[in-house]
mmCIF file of C-alpha atoms in Angstrom:
data_model
loop_
_atom_site.group_PDB
_atom_site.id
_atom_site.type_symbol
_atom_site.label_atom_id
_atom_site.label_comp_id
_atom_site.label_asym_id
_atom_site.label_seq_id
_atom_site.Cartn_x
_atom_site.Cartn_y
_atom_site.Cartn_z
ATOM 1 C CA UNK A 1 97.347 114.094 93.943
ATOM 2 C CA UNK A 2 96.490 114.369 97.663
ATOM 3 C CA UNK A 3 98.542 111.305 98.650
ATOM 4 C CA UNK A 4 101.694 112.790 97.117
ATOM 5 C CA UNK A 5 101.157 116.051 99.025
ATOM 6 C CA UNK A 6 100.656 114.206 102.325
ATOM 7 C CA UNK A 7 103.614 111.857 101.927
ATOM 8 C CA UNK A 8 106.195 114.226 100.349
ATOM 9 C CA UNK A 9 109.310 115.285 102.258
ATOM 10 C CA UNK A 10 108.301 117.799 104.925
ATOM 11 C CA UNK A 11 104.602 116.852 104.728
ATOM 12 C CA UNK A 12 102.713 115.611 107.817
ATOM 13 C CA UNK A 13 102.926 111.972 106.672
ATOM 14 C CA UNK A 14 106.310 112.022 104.890
ATOM 15 C CA UNK A 15 107.319 108.552 103.689
ATOM 16 C CA UNK A 16 110.855 107.422 102.926
ATOM 17 C CA UNK A 17 111.544 103.906 101.699
ATOM 18 C CA UNK A 18 107.971 102.881 102.559
ATOM 19 C CA UNK A 19 108.195 104.029 106.208
ATOM 20 C CA UNK A 20 106.759 107.151 107.856
ATOM 21 C CA UNK A 21 109.675 109.524 108.304
ATOM 22 C CA UNK A 22 108.173 111.958 110.773
ATOM 23 C CA UNK A 23 104.455 111.362 110.963
ATOM 24 C CA UNK A 24 102.302 111.887 114.018
ATOM 25 C CA UNK A 25 103.774 110.239 117.080
ATOM 26 C CA UNK A 26 100.542 110.007 119.054
ATOM 27 C CA UNK A 27 96.956 109.096 118.304
ATOM 28 C CA UNK A 28 95.941 112.651 119.182
ATOM 29 C CA UNK A 29 98.361 114.079 116.611
ATOM 30 C CA UNK A 30 96.962 111.701 113.981
ATOM 31 C CA UNK A 31 93.366 112.708 114.756
ATOM 32 C CA UNK A 32 94.211 116.406 114.705
ATOM 33 C CA UNK A 33 95.962 116.030 111.353
ATOM 34 C CA UNK A 34 92.937 114.446 109.684
ATOM 35 C CA UNK A 35 90.208 116.593 111.302
ATOM 36 C CA UNK A 36 90.937 119.237 108.711
ATOM 37 C CA UNK A 37 89.628 116.968 105.953
ATOM 38 C CA UNK A 38 86.062 116.787 107.386
ATOM 39 C CA UNK A 39 83.762 116.156 104.445
ATOM 40 C CA UNK A 40 86.417 114.771 102.102
ATOM 41 C CA UNK A 41 86.269 111.093 101.233
ATOM 42 C CA UNK A 42 88.294 108.915 103.599
ATOM 43 C CA UNK A 43 87.192 105.372 102.673
ATOM 44 C CA UNK A 44 85.788 103.900 99.462
ATOM 45 C CA UNK A 45 84.010 100.544 99.446
ATOM 46 C CA UNK A 46 81.386 98.550 97.587
ATOM 47 C CA UNK A 47 78.763 100.236 99.758
ATOM 48 C CA UNK A 48 79.856 103.767 98.846
ATOM 49 C CA UNK A 49 82.119 106.310 100.458
ATOM 50 C CA UNK A 50 82.790 107.435 104.014
ATOM 51 C CA UNK A 51 84.059 110.913 104.817
ATOM 52 C CA UNK A 52 86.631 111.693 107.482
ATOM 53 C CA UNK A 53 83.870 113.199 109.634
ATOM 54 C CA UNK A 54 81.581 110.162 109.272
ATOM 55 C CA UNK A 55 84.479 107.849 110.045
ATOM 56 C CA UNK A 56 85.539 109.696 113.204
ATOM 57 C CA UNK A 57 81.939 110.095 114.378
ATOM 58 C CA UNK A 58 81.445 106.320 114.058
ATOM 59 C CA UNK A 59 84.808 105.472 115.656
ATOM 60 C CA UNK A 60 84.244 107.885 118.555
ATOM 61 C CA UNK A 61 80.711 106.559 119.074
ATOM 62 C CA UNK A 62 81.949 102.979 119.247
ATOM 63 C CA UNK A 63 84.817 104.014 121.539
ATOM 64 C CA UNK A 64 82.294 105.563 123.945
ATOM 65 C CA UNK A 65 80.222 102.352 123.894
ATOM 66 C CA UNK A 66 83.279 100.190 124.541
ATOM 67 C CA UNK A 67 84.165 102.284 127.586
ATOM 68 C CA UNK A 68 80.665 103.103 128.808
ATOM 69 C CA UNK A 69 78.342 100.190 128.030
ATOM 70 C CA UNK A 70 80.979 97.471 128.056
ATOM 71 C CA UNK A 71 83.060 98.908 130.887
ATOM 72 C CA UNK A 72 86.367 98.335 129.125
ATOM 73 C CA UNK A 73 89.353 100.243 130.448
ATOM 74 C CA UNK A 74 92.628 101.357 128.869
ATOM 75 C CA UNK A 75 94.882 98.358 128.378
ATOM 76 C CA UNK A 76 92.010 95.884 127.901
ATOM 77 C CA UNK A 77 92.178 93.952 124.634
ATOM 78 C CA UNK A 78 89.732 94.295 121.745
ATOM 79 C CA UNK A 79 89.894 91.673 119.013
ATOM 80 C CA UNK A 80 89.122 92.909 115.491
ATOM 81 C CA UNK A 81 88.346 90.072 113.078
ATOM 82 C CA UNK A 82 86.526 90.974 109.905
ATOM 83 C CA UNK A 83 86.979 91.577 106.205
ATOM 84 C CA UNK A 84 88.778 94.665 104.966
ATOM 85 C CA UNK A 85 85.765 96.957 104.931
ATOM 86 C CA UNK A 86 85.086 100.355 106.500
ATOM 87 C CA UNK A 87 83.774 98.620 109.621
ATOM 88 C CA UNK A 88 87.237 97.136 110.211
ATOM 89 C CA UNK A 89 88.783 100.604 110.237
ATOM 90 C CA UNK A 90 86.063 101.933 112.536
ATOM 91 C CA UNK A 91 86.476 99.022 114.978
ATOM 92 C CA UNK A 92 90.278 99.260 115.003
ATOM 93 C CA UNK A 93 90.376 103.028 115.558
ATOM 94 C CA UNK A 94 87.550 102.912 118.107
ATOM 95 C CA UNK A 95 89.667 100.529 120.178
ATOM 96 C CA UNK A 96 92.606 102.920 119.884
ATOM 97 C CA UNK A 97 90.492 105.935 120.826
ATOM 98 C CA UNK A 98 89.190 104.092 123.905
ATOM 99 C CA UNK A 99 92.762 103.316 124.974
ATOM 100 C CA UNK A 100 92.337 99.611 124.326
ATOM 101 C CA UNK A 101 94.900 97.291 122.805
ATOM 102 C CA UNK A 102 93.560 96.445 119.354
ATOM 103 C CA UNK A 103 94.305 92.831 118.419
ATOM 104 C CA UNK A 104 93.694 92.360 114.685
ATOM 105 C CA UNK A 105 93.243 88.709 113.749
ATOM 106 C CA UNK A 106 93.416 87.104 110.327
ATOM 107 C CA UNK A 107 89.846 87.032 109.046
ATOM 108 C CA UNK A 108 90.447 83.755 107.203
ATOM 109 C CA UNK A 109 91.618 81.733 110.176
ATOM 110 C CA UNK A 110 89.900 78.485 111.088
ATOM 111 C CA UNK A 111 87.878 78.023 114.251
ATOM 112 C CA UNK A 112 90.871 76.340 115.946
ATOM 113 C CA UNK A 113 93.192 79.218 115.023
ATOM 114 C CA UNK A 114 90.711 81.768 116.374
ATOM 115 C CA UNK A 115 90.287 79.751 119.573
ATOM 116 C CA UNK A 116 94.052 79.662 120.126
ATOM 117 C CA UNK A 117 94.424 83.418 119.575
ATOM 118 C CA UNK A 118 91.453 84.289 121.790
ATOM 119 C CA UNK A 119 92.754 82.091 124.591
ATOM 120 C CA UNK A 120 96.192 83.658 124.240
ATOM 121 C CA UNK A 121 95.141 87.326 124.303
ATOM 122 C CA UNK A 122 92.084 87.122 126.622
ATOM 123 C CA UNK A 123 90.117 89.958 124.973
ATOM 124 C CA UNK A 124 87.496 92.029 126.756
ATOM 125 C CA UNK A 125 85.475 92.341 123.551
ATOM 126 C CA UNK A 126 85.262 90.768 120.108
ATOM 127 C CA UNK A 127 84.606 93.106 117.193
ATOM 128 C CA UNK A 128 83.765 90.672 114.403
ATOM 129 C CA UNK A 129 81.649 90.634 111.285
ATOM 130 C CA UNK A 130 78.830 88.189 110.684
ATOM 131 C CA UNK A 131 81.050 85.809 108.696
ATOM 132 C CA UNK A 132 83.451 85.361 111.613
ATOM 133 C CA UNK A 133 80.913 85.306 114.452
ATOM 134 C CA UNK A 134 80.346 81.569 114.152
ATOM 135 C CA UNK A 135 84.041 80.781 114.318
#
């Protein structure tokens, strides 16, 4: 099983007692570790599968848009509020790749709870799915 090989003692993502023992310490190290998996399946969802390459292409593309089109700079906040789908992973990692502070919010919060969190963190962008857009 691939997971066992990745999380075994001495492996790149070794886990002890449910915590990474000596995994990548930087985003760059994480990206370099997974580049080698290219066309292997990374995410599985109702809509199908996403390979590592497809995932990183999408995350890098969104990261470029956040920096270029939206003018966000490292340290700006990016709220991620959506269901647990591949788009959540892409949005979260795109924020990381752009140097932004990803602020994941509970997708089931009420409008008042969202309003409080948004006022508190003052995000530069909201990365939300259609269900949350109204709230």
